PDB file of C-alpha atoms and ligand atoms in Angstrom:
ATOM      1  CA  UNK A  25       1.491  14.463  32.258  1.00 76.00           C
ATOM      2  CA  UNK A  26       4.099  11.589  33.589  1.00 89.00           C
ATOM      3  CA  UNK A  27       2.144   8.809  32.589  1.00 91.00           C
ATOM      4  CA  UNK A  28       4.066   6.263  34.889  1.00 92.00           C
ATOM      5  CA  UNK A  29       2.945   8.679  37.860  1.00 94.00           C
ATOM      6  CA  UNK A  30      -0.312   8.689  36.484  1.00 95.00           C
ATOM      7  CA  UNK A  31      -0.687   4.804  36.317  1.00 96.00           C
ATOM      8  CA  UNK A  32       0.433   4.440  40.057  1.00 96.00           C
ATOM      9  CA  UNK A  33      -2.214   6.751  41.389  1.00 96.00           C
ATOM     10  CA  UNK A  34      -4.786   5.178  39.417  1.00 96.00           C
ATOM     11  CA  UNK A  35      -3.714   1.843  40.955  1.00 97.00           C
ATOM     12  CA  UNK A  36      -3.542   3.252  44.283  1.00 98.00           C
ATOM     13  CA  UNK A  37      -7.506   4.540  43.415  1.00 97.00           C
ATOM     14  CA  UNK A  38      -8.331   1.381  42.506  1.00 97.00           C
ATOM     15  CA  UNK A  39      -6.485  -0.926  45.568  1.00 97.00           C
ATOM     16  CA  UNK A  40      -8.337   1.907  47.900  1.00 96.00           C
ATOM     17  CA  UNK A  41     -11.547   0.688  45.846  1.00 96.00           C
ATOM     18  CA  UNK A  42     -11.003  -2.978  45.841  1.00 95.00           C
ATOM     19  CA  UNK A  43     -10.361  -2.531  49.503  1.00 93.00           C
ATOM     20  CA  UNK A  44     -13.648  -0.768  49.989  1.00 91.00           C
ATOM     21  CA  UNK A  45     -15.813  -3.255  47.789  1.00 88.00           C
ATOM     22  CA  UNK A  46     -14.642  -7.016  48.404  1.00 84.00           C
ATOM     23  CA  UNK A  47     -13.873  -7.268  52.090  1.00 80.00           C
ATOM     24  CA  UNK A  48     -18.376  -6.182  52.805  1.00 68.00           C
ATOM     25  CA  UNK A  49     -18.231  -9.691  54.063  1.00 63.00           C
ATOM     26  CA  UNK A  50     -20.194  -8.566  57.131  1.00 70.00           C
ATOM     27  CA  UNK A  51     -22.613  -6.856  54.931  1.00 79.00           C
ATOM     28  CA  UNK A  52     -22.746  -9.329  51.963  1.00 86.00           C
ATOM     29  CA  UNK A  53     -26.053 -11.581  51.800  1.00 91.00           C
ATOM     30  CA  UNK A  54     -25.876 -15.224  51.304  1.00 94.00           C
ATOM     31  CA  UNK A  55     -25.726 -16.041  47.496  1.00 96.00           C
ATOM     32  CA  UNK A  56     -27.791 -19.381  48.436  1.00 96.00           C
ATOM     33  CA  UNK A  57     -26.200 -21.116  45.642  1.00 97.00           C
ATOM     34  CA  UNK A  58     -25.472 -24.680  45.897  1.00 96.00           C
ATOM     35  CA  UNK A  59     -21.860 -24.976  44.491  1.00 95.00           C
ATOM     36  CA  UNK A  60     -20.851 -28.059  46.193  1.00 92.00           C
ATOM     37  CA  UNK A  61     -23.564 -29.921  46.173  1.00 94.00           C
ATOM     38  CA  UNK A  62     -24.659 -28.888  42.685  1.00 96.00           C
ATOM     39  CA  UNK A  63     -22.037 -28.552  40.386  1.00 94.00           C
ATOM     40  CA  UNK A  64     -18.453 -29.320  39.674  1.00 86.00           C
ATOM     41  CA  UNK A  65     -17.283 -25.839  39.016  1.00 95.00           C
ATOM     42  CA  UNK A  66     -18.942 -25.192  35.566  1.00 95.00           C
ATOM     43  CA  UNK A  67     -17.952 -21.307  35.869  1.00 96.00           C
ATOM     44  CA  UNK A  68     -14.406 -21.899  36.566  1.00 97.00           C
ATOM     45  CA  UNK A  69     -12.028 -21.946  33.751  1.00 94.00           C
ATOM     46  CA  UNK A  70     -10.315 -25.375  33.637  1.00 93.00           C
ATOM     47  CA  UNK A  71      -8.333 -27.384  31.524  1.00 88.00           C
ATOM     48  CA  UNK A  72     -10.968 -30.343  29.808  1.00 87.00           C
ATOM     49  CA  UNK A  73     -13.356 -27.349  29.797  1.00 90.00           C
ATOM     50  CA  UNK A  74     -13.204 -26.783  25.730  1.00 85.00           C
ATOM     51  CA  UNK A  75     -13.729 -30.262  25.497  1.00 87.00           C
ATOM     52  CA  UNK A  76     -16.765 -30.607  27.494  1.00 89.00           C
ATOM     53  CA  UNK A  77     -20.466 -30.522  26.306  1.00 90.00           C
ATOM     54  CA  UNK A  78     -21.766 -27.224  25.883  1.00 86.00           C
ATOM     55  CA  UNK A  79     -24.327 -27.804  28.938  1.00 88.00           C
ATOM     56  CA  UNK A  80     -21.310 -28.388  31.275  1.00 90.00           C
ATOM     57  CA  UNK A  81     -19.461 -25.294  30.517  1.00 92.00           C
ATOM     58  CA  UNK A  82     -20.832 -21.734  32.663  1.00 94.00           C
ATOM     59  CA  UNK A  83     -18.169 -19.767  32.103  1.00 92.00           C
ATOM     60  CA  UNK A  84     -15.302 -20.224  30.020  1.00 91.00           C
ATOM     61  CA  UNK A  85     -13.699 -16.816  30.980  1.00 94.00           C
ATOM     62  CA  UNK A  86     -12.945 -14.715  33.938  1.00 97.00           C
ATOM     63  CA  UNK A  87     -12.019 -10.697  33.277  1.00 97.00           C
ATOM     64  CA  UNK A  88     -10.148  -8.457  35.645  1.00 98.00           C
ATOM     65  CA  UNK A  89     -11.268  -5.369  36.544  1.00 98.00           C
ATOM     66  CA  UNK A  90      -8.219  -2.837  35.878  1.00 98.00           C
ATOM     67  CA  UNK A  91      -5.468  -3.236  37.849  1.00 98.00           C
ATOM     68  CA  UNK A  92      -7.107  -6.180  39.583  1.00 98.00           C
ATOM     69  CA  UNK A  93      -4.896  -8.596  38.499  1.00 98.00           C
ATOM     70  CA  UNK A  94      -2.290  -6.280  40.262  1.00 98.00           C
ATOM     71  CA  UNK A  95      -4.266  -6.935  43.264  1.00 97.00           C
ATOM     72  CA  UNK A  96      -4.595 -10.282  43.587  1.00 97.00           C
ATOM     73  CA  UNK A  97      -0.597 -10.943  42.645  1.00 97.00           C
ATOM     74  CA  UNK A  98      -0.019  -8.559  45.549  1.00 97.00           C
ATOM     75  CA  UNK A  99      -2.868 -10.436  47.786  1.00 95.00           C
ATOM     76  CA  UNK A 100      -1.586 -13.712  46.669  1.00 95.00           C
ATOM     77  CA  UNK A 101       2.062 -13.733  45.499  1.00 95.00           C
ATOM     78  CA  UNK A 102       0.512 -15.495  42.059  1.00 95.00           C
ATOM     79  CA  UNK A 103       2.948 -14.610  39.113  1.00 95.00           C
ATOM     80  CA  UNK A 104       2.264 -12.242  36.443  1.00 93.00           C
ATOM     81  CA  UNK A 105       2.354 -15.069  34.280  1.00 95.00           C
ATOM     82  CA  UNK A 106      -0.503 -17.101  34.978  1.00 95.00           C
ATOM     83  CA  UNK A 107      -3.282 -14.262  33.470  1.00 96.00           C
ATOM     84  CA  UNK A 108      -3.320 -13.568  30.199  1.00 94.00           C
ATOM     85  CA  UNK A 109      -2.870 -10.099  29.265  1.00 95.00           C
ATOM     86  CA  UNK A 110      -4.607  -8.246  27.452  1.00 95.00           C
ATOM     87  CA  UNK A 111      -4.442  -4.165  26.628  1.00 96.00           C
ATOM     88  CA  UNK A 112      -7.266  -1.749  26.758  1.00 96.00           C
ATOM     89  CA  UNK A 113      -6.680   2.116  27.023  1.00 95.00           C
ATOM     90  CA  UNK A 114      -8.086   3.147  30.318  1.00 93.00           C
ATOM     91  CA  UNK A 115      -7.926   7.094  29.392  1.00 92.00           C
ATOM     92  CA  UNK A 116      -7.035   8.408  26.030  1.00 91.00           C
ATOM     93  CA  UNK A 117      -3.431   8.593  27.605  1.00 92.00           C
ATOM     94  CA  UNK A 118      -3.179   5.648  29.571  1.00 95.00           C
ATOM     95  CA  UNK A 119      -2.581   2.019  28.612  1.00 96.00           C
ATOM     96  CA  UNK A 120      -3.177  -0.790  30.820  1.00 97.00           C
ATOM     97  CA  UNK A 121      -2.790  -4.447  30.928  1.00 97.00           C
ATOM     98  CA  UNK A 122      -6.065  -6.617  31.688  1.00 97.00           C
ATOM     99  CA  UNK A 123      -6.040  -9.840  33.398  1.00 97.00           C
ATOM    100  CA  UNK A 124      -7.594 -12.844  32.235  1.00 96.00           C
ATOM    101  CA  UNK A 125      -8.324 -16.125  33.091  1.00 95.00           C
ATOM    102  CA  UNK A 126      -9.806 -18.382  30.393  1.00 93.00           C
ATOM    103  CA  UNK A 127      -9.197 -21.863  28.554  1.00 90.00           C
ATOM    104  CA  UNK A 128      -5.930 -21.266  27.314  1.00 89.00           C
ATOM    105  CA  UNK A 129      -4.961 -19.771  30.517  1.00 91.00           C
ATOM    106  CA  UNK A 130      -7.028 -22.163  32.880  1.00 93.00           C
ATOM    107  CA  UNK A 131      -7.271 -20.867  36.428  1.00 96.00           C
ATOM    108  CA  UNK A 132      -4.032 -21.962  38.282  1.00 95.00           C
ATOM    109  CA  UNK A 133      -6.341 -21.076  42.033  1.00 97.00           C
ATOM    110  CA  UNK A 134      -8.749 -24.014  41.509  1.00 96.00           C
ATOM    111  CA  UNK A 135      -7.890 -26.600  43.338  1.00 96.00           C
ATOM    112  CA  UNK A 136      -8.395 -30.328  43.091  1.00 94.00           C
ATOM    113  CA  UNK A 137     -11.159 -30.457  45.197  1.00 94.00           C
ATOM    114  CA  UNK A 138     -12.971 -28.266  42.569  1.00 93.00           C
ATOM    115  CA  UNK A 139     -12.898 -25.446  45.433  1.00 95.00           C
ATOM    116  CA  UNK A 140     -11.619 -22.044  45.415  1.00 96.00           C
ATOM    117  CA  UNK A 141      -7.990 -21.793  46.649  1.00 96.00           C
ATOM    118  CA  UNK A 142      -7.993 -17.490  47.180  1.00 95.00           C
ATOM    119  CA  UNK A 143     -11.496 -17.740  47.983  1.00 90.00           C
ATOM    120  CA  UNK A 144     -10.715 -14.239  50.008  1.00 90.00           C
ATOM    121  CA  UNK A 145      -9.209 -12.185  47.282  1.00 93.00           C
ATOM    122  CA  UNK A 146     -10.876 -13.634  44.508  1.00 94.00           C
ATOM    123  CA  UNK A 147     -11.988 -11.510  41.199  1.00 97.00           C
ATOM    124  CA  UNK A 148     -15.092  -9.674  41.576  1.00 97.00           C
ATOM    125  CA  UNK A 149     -16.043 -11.310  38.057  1.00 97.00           C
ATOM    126  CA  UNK A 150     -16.471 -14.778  40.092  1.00 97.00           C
ATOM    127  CA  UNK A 151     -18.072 -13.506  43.012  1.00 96.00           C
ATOM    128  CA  UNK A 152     -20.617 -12.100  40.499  1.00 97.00           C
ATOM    129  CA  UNK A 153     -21.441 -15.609  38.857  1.00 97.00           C
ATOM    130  CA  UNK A 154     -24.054 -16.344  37.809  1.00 97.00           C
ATOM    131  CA  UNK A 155     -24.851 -12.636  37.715  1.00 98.00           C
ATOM    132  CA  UNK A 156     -23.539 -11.094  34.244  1.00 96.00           C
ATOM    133  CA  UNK A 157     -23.289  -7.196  33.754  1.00 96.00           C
ATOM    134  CA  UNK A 158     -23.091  -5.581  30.111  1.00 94.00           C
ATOM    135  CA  UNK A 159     -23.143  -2.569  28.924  1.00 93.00           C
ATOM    136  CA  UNK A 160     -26.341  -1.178  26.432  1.00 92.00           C
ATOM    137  CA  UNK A 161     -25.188   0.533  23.509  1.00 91.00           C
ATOM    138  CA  UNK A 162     -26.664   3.905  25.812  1.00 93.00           C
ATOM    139  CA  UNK A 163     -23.879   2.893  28.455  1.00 91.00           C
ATOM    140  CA  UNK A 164     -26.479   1.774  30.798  1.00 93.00           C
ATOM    141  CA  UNK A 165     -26.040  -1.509  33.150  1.00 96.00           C
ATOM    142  CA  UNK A 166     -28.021  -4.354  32.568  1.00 96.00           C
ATOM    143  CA  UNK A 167     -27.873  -7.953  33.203  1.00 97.00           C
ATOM    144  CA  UNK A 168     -28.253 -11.327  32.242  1.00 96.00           C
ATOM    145  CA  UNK A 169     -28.116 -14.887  34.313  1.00 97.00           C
ATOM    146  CA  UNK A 170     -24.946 -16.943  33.171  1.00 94.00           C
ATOM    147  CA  UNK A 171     -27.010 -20.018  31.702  1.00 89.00           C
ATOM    148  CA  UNK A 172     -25.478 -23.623  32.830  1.00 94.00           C
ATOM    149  CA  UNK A 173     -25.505 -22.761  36.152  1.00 97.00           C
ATOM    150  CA  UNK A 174     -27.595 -24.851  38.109  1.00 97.00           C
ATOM    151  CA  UNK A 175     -27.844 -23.205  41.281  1.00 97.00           C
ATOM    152  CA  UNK A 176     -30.152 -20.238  39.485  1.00 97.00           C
ATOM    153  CA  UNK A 177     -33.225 -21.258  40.991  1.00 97.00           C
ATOM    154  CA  UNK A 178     -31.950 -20.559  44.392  1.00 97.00           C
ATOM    155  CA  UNK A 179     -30.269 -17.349  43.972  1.00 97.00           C
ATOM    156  CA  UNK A 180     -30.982 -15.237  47.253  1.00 98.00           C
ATOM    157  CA  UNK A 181     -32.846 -11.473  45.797  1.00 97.00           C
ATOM    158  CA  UNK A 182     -30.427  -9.690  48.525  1.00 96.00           C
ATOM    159  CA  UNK A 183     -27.515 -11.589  47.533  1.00 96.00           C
ATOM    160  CA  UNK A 184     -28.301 -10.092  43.537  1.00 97.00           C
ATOM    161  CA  UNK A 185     -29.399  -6.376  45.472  1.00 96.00           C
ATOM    162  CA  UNK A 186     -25.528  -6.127  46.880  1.00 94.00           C
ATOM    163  CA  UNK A 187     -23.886  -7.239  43.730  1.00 95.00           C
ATOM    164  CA  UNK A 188     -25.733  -4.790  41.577  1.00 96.00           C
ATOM    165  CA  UNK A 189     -24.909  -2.099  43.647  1.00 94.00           C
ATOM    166  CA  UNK A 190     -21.050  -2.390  43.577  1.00 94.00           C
ATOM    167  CA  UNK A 191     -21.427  -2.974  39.990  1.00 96.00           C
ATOM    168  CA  UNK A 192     -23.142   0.624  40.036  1.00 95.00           C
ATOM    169  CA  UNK A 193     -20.587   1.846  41.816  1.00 93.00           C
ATOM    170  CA  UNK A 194     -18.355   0.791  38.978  1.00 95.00           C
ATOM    171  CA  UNK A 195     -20.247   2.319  36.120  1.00 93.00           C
ATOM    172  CA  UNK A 196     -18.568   5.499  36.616  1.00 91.00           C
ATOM    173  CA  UNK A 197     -14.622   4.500  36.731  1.00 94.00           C
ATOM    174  CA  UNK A 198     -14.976   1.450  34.563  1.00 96.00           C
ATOM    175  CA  UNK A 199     -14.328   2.943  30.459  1.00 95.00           C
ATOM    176  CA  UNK A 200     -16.377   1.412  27.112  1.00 95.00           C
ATOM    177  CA  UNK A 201     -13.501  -0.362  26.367  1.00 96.00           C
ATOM    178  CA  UNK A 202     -13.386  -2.997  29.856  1.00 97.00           C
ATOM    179  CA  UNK A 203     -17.237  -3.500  28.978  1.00 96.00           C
ATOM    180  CA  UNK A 204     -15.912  -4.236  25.177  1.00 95.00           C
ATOM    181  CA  UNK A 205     -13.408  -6.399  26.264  1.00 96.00           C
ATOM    182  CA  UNK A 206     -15.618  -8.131  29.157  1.00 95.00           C
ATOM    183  CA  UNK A 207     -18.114  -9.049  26.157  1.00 93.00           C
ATOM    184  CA  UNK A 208     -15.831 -10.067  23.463  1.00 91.00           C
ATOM    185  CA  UNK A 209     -14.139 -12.532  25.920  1.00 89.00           C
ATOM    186  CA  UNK A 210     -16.884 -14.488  26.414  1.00 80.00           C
ATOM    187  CA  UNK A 211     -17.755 -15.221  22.889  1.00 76.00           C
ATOM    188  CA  UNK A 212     -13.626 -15.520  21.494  1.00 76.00           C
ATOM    189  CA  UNK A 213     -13.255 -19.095  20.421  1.00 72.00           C
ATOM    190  CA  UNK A 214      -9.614 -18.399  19.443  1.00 73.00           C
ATOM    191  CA  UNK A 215      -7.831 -19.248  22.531  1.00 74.00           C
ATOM    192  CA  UNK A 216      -5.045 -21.520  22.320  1.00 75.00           C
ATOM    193  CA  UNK A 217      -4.630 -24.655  23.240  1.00 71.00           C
ATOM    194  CA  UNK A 218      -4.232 -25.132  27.158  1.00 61.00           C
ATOM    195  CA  UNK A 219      -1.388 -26.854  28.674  1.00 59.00           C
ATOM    196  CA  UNK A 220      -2.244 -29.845  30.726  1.00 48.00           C
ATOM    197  CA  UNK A 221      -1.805 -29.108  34.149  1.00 47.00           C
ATOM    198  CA  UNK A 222      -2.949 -31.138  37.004  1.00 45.00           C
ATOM    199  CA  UNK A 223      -6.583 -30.132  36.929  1.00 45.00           C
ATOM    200  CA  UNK A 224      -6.809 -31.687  33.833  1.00 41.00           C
ATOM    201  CA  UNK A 225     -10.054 -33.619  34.064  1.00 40.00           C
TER     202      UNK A 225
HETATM  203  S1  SF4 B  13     -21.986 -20.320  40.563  1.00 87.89           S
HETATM  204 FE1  SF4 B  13     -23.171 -21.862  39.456  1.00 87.89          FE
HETATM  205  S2  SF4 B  13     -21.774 -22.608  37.827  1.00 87.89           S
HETATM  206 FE2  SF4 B  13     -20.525 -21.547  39.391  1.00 87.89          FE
HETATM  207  S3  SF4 B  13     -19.853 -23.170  40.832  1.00 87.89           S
HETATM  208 FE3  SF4 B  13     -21.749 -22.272  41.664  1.00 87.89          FE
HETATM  209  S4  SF4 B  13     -23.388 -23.581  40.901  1.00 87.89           S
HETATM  210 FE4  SF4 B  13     -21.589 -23.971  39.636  1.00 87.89          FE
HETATM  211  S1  SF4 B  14     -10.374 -17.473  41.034  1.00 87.89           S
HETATM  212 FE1  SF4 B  14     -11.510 -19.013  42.189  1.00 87.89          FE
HETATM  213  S2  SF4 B  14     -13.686 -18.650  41.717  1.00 87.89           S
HETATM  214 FE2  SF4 B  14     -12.443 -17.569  40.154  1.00 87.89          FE
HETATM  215  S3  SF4 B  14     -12.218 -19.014  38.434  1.00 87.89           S
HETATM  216 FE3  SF4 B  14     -10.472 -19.311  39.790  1.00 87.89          FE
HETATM  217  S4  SF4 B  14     -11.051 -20.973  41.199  1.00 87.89           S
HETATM  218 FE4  SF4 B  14     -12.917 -20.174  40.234  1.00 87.89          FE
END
């Protein structure tokens, strides 16, 4: 097998797929949740985050699906290096890089105003928030409700409905090692110091 080959029509599956899954806007319910008026963007990874209280952090990490990250640099014209990077073997044969987003990498597409600046193209792991897939040890989905979030009470049944069905359509293409690598992320403390940047709050 040429693995290079390999890896570009993987990508090419998985830009047809990302294609497919995050442009349902016409077909996407309301999420109902009350971002702006609630919260100050607890499940966005920012510098001053590993500082803050526990109760003001949602999410200290985003994960990229496989080749995802290649996505949104394409969508986006975001450099390489503003994910970290991190490998998992997609087959036994093929290698990828993951991209992350977390406190020693603090997303470089929030914006001052605490908004979303590629609210179009962004990761699927955001638009999921406060929803939270994992993996039983039986490789079935399940999920939890990303605690801190403040909009839970108002999270629209239909909006949760869609969500859990692209993540089912996932289940299939995504290997153990994305869900071990989507769970470990959350929990690593070992991140390294982030750089101040302007969103340093
Ligand atoms: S999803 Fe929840 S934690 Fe994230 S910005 Fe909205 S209200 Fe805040
Ligand atoms: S990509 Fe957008 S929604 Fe996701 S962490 Fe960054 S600013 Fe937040």
């Amino acid at each position: 097998m040429n693995t290079e080959l390999e890896i570009q029509r993987l990508k090419a599956e998985w830009f047809q797929r990302f294609d497919r899954i995050l442009y349902k806007d016409d077909t996407l319910p309301s999420s109902n949740l009350k971002c702006l008026e609630l919260c100050q963007a607890r499940c966005c990874p920012r510098v001053g985050m590993r500082n803050a209280p526990a109760n003001e952090v949602a999410s200290p990490v985003v994960v990229l699906l496989p080749f995802e990250m290649e996505f949104i640099m394409e969508k986006t014209g975001v450099s390489h290096d503003v994910f970290r990077l991190w490998p998992i073997d997609l087959t036994p044969e093929i290698r990828i890089e993951i991209g992350m987003l977390d406190l020693g990498k603090p997303c470089p597409f929030l914006q001052d105003n605490r908004m979303c600046g590629i609210h179009e193209h962004n990761p699927l792991d955001c638009r999921t928030f406060p929803l939270l897939p994992s993996l039983t040890p039986e490789g079935r989905l399940q999920w939890d409700l990303g605690e801190n979030c403040p909009s839970l009470a108002f999270l629209n049944p239909a909006f949760t409905d869609h969500m859990k069905g692209i993540w089912h359509e996932l289940e299939d293409v995504l290997p153990r090692a994305w869900w071990d690598l989507y769970e470990f992320a959350d929990h690593w403390t070992g991140w390294p110091k982030p750089q101040e940047t302007r969103h340093a709050s």
